[in-house]
């Protein structure tokens, strides 16, 4: 049997990509806001329904630089149920993460537990739209306003997601989308940040390029996080097909629902009302099922099917944070239980419904 991974990158046809990169041989402009970069920015503004955005070499550096742009100091309330990138980007900015537990409906940050964690050092909330399921953005906005905090979203999973028709990049002060090859939309490697304040976006576009304001003025101590023209071209091409890709993913998700809902001990996430989902991942949670998460993962592997544990371990139990930082999972019991029970099943546009059935048969037997 052919190997089935948790995901498979979407690609335009070879011809489509080659046609689009031809002009790079004429212009020899391969990086630093070339024509493809500029076109991709315009295409994205339209697709994501946002005014202010910046393109990056990858999602992680996009988040790190976005946080840097706000000149924050002190404590940041955040979730441990996320990619280590979210926590790293807080710590690498010299900020202290304060972990808040998650809710059991969609596994995003529990907005009812945030306020008790706020101190006079708190400066921001960094929350993740987990698997493309959105945080309670309205409540987060309310809390942030009341306490004078910035809200920055790790929207790495949420490309194309909308709430009541409004692009997810419009909520909070900033959002980061990862365009890594394994994500629902990709540019090989790449990242996008969106901002509600044009001035912050302008600053970020300078931070991306060592802090250069013009050829002779470097205003910030920064990094190189530029996206190159080949990546922008991959984005331009993939964006033409993204709606078809998401529609195909939706059919896969529906099949999983048909086969796995109403099975005792298996929990699926319900679709959120008013939210246009992107079906970026397909997580299932084993709680009181006849087999545990690790056993199911092993049985799938025996049949050459590779499901993954997103997110496990929690970021507040990573080795790199153990000694020096002293984070503890004690304050985030729901996140701990979720990380121990979750398995993310294969999900991609070209996954056949026969293969979905085969995966479900193994889980159910
Ligand atoms: C993938 C991912 C990132 C990092 O994005 P890269 O483009 O791989 O750097 C950050 N946060 C979350 C939640 C992710 O899934």
XYZ file of C-alpha atoms and ligand atoms in Angstrom:
380
model
C 0.000 0.000 0.000
C 1.151 3.501 -0.827
C 2.278 5.580 2.124
C -0.322 8.064 3.372
C 1.023 10.998 5.351
C -0.914 13.375 7.539
C -0.762 15.869 4.702
C 0.373 16.250 1.117
C 1.341 19.593 -0.391
C -0.924 21.108 -3.012
C 0.859 22.072 -6.210
C -0.054 23.935 -9.371
C 0.827 22.098 -12.568
C 4.479 22.173 -13.564
C 3.541 24.196 -16.651
C 1.621 26.783 -14.666
C 4.536 27.380 -12.303
C 7.125 27.537 -15.112
C 5.045 30.021 -17.082
C 4.843 32.281 -14.045
C 8.595 32.220 -13.242
C 9.724 32.903 -16.852
C 9.973 36.661 -16.353
C 12.478 36.171 -13.517
C 15.080 35.200 -16.130
C 14.496 38.509 -17.886
C 14.414 40.819 -14.883
C 16.987 38.943 -12.726
C 15.063 40.411 -9.769
C 14.885 37.465 -7.387
C 14.186 39.019 -3.988
C 13.509 42.360 -2.202
C 9.946 43.226 -3.202
C 10.108 42.206 -6.835
C 7.148 42.218 -9.220
C 5.945 38.764 -8.122
C 6.099 39.779 -4.479
C 4.000 42.849 -5.206
C 1.461 40.928 -7.262
C 1.166 38.266 -4.572
C 0.543 40.978 -1.961
C -2.304 42.413 -4.027
C -3.797 38.966 -4.654
C -3.679 38.237 -0.931
C -5.225 41.537 0.100
C -8.174 40.599 -2.061
C -8.418 36.965 -0.993
C -7.934 37.551 2.738
C -10.025 40.740 2.679
C -7.358 42.788 4.473
C -5.636 46.109 3.775
C -2.293 45.769 5.574
C -0.085 42.751 5.152
C 3.551 41.774 4.958
C 5.214 38.711 3.406
C 7.881 36.664 5.139
C 10.384 33.868 4.627
C 8.390 31.609 6.972
C 5.573 31.685 9.485
C 7.693 31.567 12.601
C 9.803 34.592 11.788
C 6.608 36.381 10.747
C 5.161 35.905 14.223
C 8.408 36.798 15.943
C 8.781 40.006 13.962
C 5.094 40.910 14.337
C 5.418 40.698 18.125
C 8.665 42.700 17.989
C 6.895 45.499 16.115
C 4.701 46.357 19.109
C 7.664 47.088 21.463
C 6.130 45.012 24.249
C 7.534 44.386 27.717
C 6.453 42.008 30.455
C 3.970 39.137 30.418
C 1.999 37.680 27.552
C -1.043 35.482 28.147
C -0.990 32.593 25.729
C -1.974 28.975 25.097
C 0.259 25.917 25.542
C -1.893 23.967 23.056
C -0.055 25.162 19.964
C 3.089 24.741 17.872
C 6.295 25.520 19.799
C 6.685 28.454 17.396
C 4.020 30.441 19.266
C 5.813 30.151 22.602
C 9.292 30.541 21.093
C 8.265 33.797 19.434
C 7.152 35.212 22.788
C 10.265 34.072 24.666
C 12.670 35.124 21.904
C 11.220 38.634 22.168
C 12.269 38.752 25.826
C 8.676 38.393 27.022
C 7.321 36.013 29.666
C 4.581 33.609 28.571
C 1.773 33.068 31.082
C -0.148 29.965 30.108
C -3.921 29.953 30.086
C -5.932 26.760 29.730
C -8.039 25.945 26.655
C -11.746 25.229 26.283
C -13.107 21.798 25.482
C -15.279 22.804 22.542
C -12.690 23.951 20.023
C -9.431 23.783 22.035
C -8.653 27.486 21.644
C -7.691 29.667 24.629
C -10.394 29.710 27.338
C -11.534 33.320 27.370
C -13.175 32.819 30.772
C -9.813 32.098 32.389
C -7.791 34.977 30.946
C -8.731 37.818 33.273
C -7.613 36.010 36.419
C -4.101 35.812 34.871
C -3.807 39.518 34.094
C -1.329 41.451 36.261
C 0.125 44.944 35.980
C 2.902 43.400 33.850
C 0.560 41.919 31.242
C 1.010 43.555 27.836
C -0.587 41.228 25.295
C -2.519 38.089 24.478
C -1.074 35.732 21.877
C -3.699 33.144 20.927
C -3.853 30.402 18.301
C -6.738 29.574 15.963
C -6.327 25.822 16.512
C -6.799 23.662 13.361
C -8.433 26.730 11.790
C -11.138 26.832 14.475
C -11.308 30.429 15.560
C -10.777 31.824 19.045
C -13.587 33.821 20.624
C -12.291 36.943 18.905
C -15.090 39.182 20.181
C -14.524 38.328 23.824
C -10.741 38.618 23.380
C -11.225 42.060 21.894
C -13.392 43.066 24.844
C -10.821 41.876 27.405
C -7.977 43.553 25.510
C -9.804 46.873 25.338
C -10.684 46.789 29.023
C -7.081 46.099 30.103
C -5.175 47.916 27.357
C -3.585 44.798 25.837
C -2.520 43.938 22.309
C -4.026 40.837 20.707
C -1.849 38.890 18.286
C -3.106 35.729 16.637
C -1.136 32.735 15.516
C -3.394 32.079 12.528
C -0.935 29.601 10.998
C -3.812 27.125 10.503
C -6.471 29.616 9.519
C -5.727 30.757 5.965
C -8.989 31.686 4.231
C -11.142 31.287 7.354
C -13.902 33.877 7.750
C -16.274 34.861 10.560
C -19.644 35.975 9.200
C -17.928 36.777 5.907
C -15.078 38.796 7.475
C -11.545 37.531 6.850
C -9.916 36.214 10.033
C -6.907 38.524 9.509
C -9.095 41.498 10.441
C -9.408 40.546 14.092
C -6.955 41.606 16.780
C -3.927 43.850 16.227
C -2.057 41.314 14.089
C -2.361 37.786 12.688
C 0.233 35.433 11.295
C -0.476 32.870 8.570
C 2.092 30.173 7.864
C 2.644 29.311 4.219
C 4.766 26.254 4.901
C 4.472 23.388 2.413
C 2.421 21.344 4.892
C -0.220 24.028 5.435
C -3.574 24.392 3.707
C -2.126 27.162 1.522
C 1.591 27.381 0.894
C 4.491 29.165 -0.794
C 6.968 26.286 -0.137
C 8.293 28.213 2.878
C 6.623 31.466 3.741
C 4.512 33.517 6.093
C 2.072 36.410 6.039
C 1.195 38.879 8.751
C -1.822 41.155 8.698
C -2.225 44.316 10.799
C -5.093 46.624 11.601
C -2.701 49.596 11.867
C -0.975 50.629 8.649
C 1.895 52.228 10.597
C 2.740 48.956 12.316
C 2.623 47.220 8.935
C 5.016 49.784 7.445
C 7.406 49.256 10.344
C 7.196 45.490 9.907
C 8.119 45.819 6.249
C 11.306 47.519 7.452
C 11.936 44.933 10.187
C 11.777 42.219 7.505
C 14.760 43.808 5.783
C 17.317 44.343 8.616
C 15.512 47.496 9.749
C 16.444 49.455 6.597
C 14.249 52.502 6.128
C 16.158 53.555 3.027
C 19.552 52.701 1.524
C 21.483 54.602 4.173
C 19.261 54.497 7.247
C 18.848 51.472 9.492
C 16.264 52.394 12.110
C 15.863 49.050 13.909
C 18.052 46.190 15.133
C 16.350 43.496 13.104
C 16.696 40.420 10.968
C 16.372 39.242 7.383
C 12.978 37.602 6.932
C 12.298 38.291 3.260
C 10.208 36.121 0.971
C 11.812 35.465 -2.419
C 10.252 35.665 -5.863
C 10.031 31.898 -6.408
C 8.023 31.539 -3.236
C 5.767 34.433 -4.222
C 5.150 32.705 -7.568
C 4.183 29.478 -5.798
C 1.743 31.552 -3.774
C 0.286 33.284 -6.844
C -0.297 29.894 -8.494
C -1.668 28.112 -5.420
C -4.030 30.977 -4.667
C -5.763 30.379 -8.025
C -6.765 26.914 -6.821
C -7.286 27.381 -3.095
C -11.090 27.388 -3.172
C -11.137 24.080 -5.080
C -8.613 22.614 -2.650
C -10.706 23.615 0.363
C -13.855 22.191 -1.257
C -12.083 18.844 -1.716
C -10.905 18.928 1.896
C -14.472 19.568 2.979
C -15.570 16.338 1.279
C -12.845 14.441 3.154
C -13.939 16.011 6.457
C -17.560 15.095 5.752
C -16.570 11.473 5.196
C -14.704 11.387 8.509
C -17.797 12.825 10.189
C -20.029 10.203 8.531
C -17.821 7.386 9.742
C -16.618 8.570 13.156
C -19.373 10.656 14.714
C -21.555 8.958 17.301
C -18.828 6.443 18.143
C -18.520 6.085 21.913
C -15.156 7.395 23.141
C -14.300 9.299 19.958
C -14.801 13.045 19.946
C -14.793 15.254 16.859
C -14.854 19.063 16.795
C -18.180 20.589 15.771
C -18.157 23.206 13.043
C -18.395 26.710 14.457
C -21.498 28.719 13.681
C -20.976 31.551 11.193
C -17.408 30.427 10.476
C -16.220 29.508 6.975
C -13.801 26.689 7.787
C -10.741 25.695 5.766
C -10.502 22.033 6.887
C -6.782 22.404 7.420
C -6.518 19.433 9.832
C -8.683 16.569 10.971
C -8.155 15.999 14.709
C -9.965 13.290 16.668
C -9.866 12.810 20.429
C -9.896 9.403 22.093
C -11.382 9.531 25.558
C -12.786 6.326 26.971
C -12.450 4.557 23.609
C -11.566 0.841 23.518
C -8.034 1.774 22.428
C -5.912 4.764 23.325
C -4.422 7.366 21.019
C -0.972 5.774 20.829
C -2.389 2.334 20.014
C -4.467 3.759 17.171
C -1.452 5.634 15.823
C 0.610 2.431 15.863
C -2.093 0.404 14.128
C -2.345 2.986 11.384
C 1.456 2.973 10.990
C 1.436 -0.769 10.469
C -0.703 -0.081 7.395
C 1.605 2.705 6.181
C -0.693 5.494 7.345
C 0.976 8.282 9.314
C -1.287 10.283 11.600
C 0.343 12.888 13.859
C -0.100 14.196 17.386
C -0.877 17.903 16.910
C -0.336 19.286 19.527
C 1.752 17.043 21.709
C 3.674 17.708 23.872
C 2.278 20.993 25.172
C 4.679 23.899 24.824
C 4.756 24.345 28.622
C 6.254 20.864 28.934
C 8.951 21.109 26.253
C 12.487 20.116 27.233
C 13.911 23.473 26.226
C 11.772 25.240 28.818
C 12.184 22.778 31.657
C 15.135 23.978 33.695
C 15.474 27.654 32.992
C 11.814 28.599 32.772
C 9.963 26.327 35.149
C 6.678 26.268 33.241
C 4.133 23.807 34.540
C 1.217 21.947 32.988
C -0.561 21.942 36.353
C -2.406 25.145 35.527
C -3.554 23.880 32.141
C -5.208 20.501 32.844
C -7.594 20.547 29.883
C -4.765 21.284 27.500
C -2.782 18.440 29.087
C -5.599 15.947 28.678
C -6.259 17.089 25.112
C -2.609 16.749 24.091
C -2.577 13.217 25.505
C -5.688 12.134 23.572
C -5.453 13.858 20.221
C -4.574 12.289 16.905
C -4.588 14.292 13.687
C -5.714 12.096 10.818
C -4.566 12.424 7.206
C -6.214 15.411 5.559
C -5.445 16.825 2.139
C -7.314 17.709 -1.034
C -6.225 14.625 -2.992
C -6.966 12.107 -0.244
C -9.474 9.671 -1.753
C -12.675 8.799 0.075
C -11.663 5.130 -0.267
C -8.534 5.912 1.732
C -10.592 7.783 4.317
C -12.762 4.675 4.643
C -9.682 2.510 5.044
C -8.362 4.789 7.808
C -11.730 4.713 9.577
C -11.973 0.928 9.242
C -8.644 0.565 11.060
C -9.733 2.945 13.820
C -13.096 1.210 14.263
C -12.084 -2.452 14.028
C 3.342 25.685 11.230
C 3.040 26.530 12.400
C 3.863 27.597 12.768
C 5.195 27.885 12.106
O 5.090 28.167 10.756
P 6.353 27.920 9.777
O 5.871 28.509 8.493
O 6.567 26.465 9.707
O 7.501 28.655 10.342
C 3.472 28.398 13.832
N 2.351 28.145 14.514
C 1.542 27.120 14.212
C 0.291 26.914 15.006
C 1.868 26.269 13.155
O 1.097 25.213 12.892
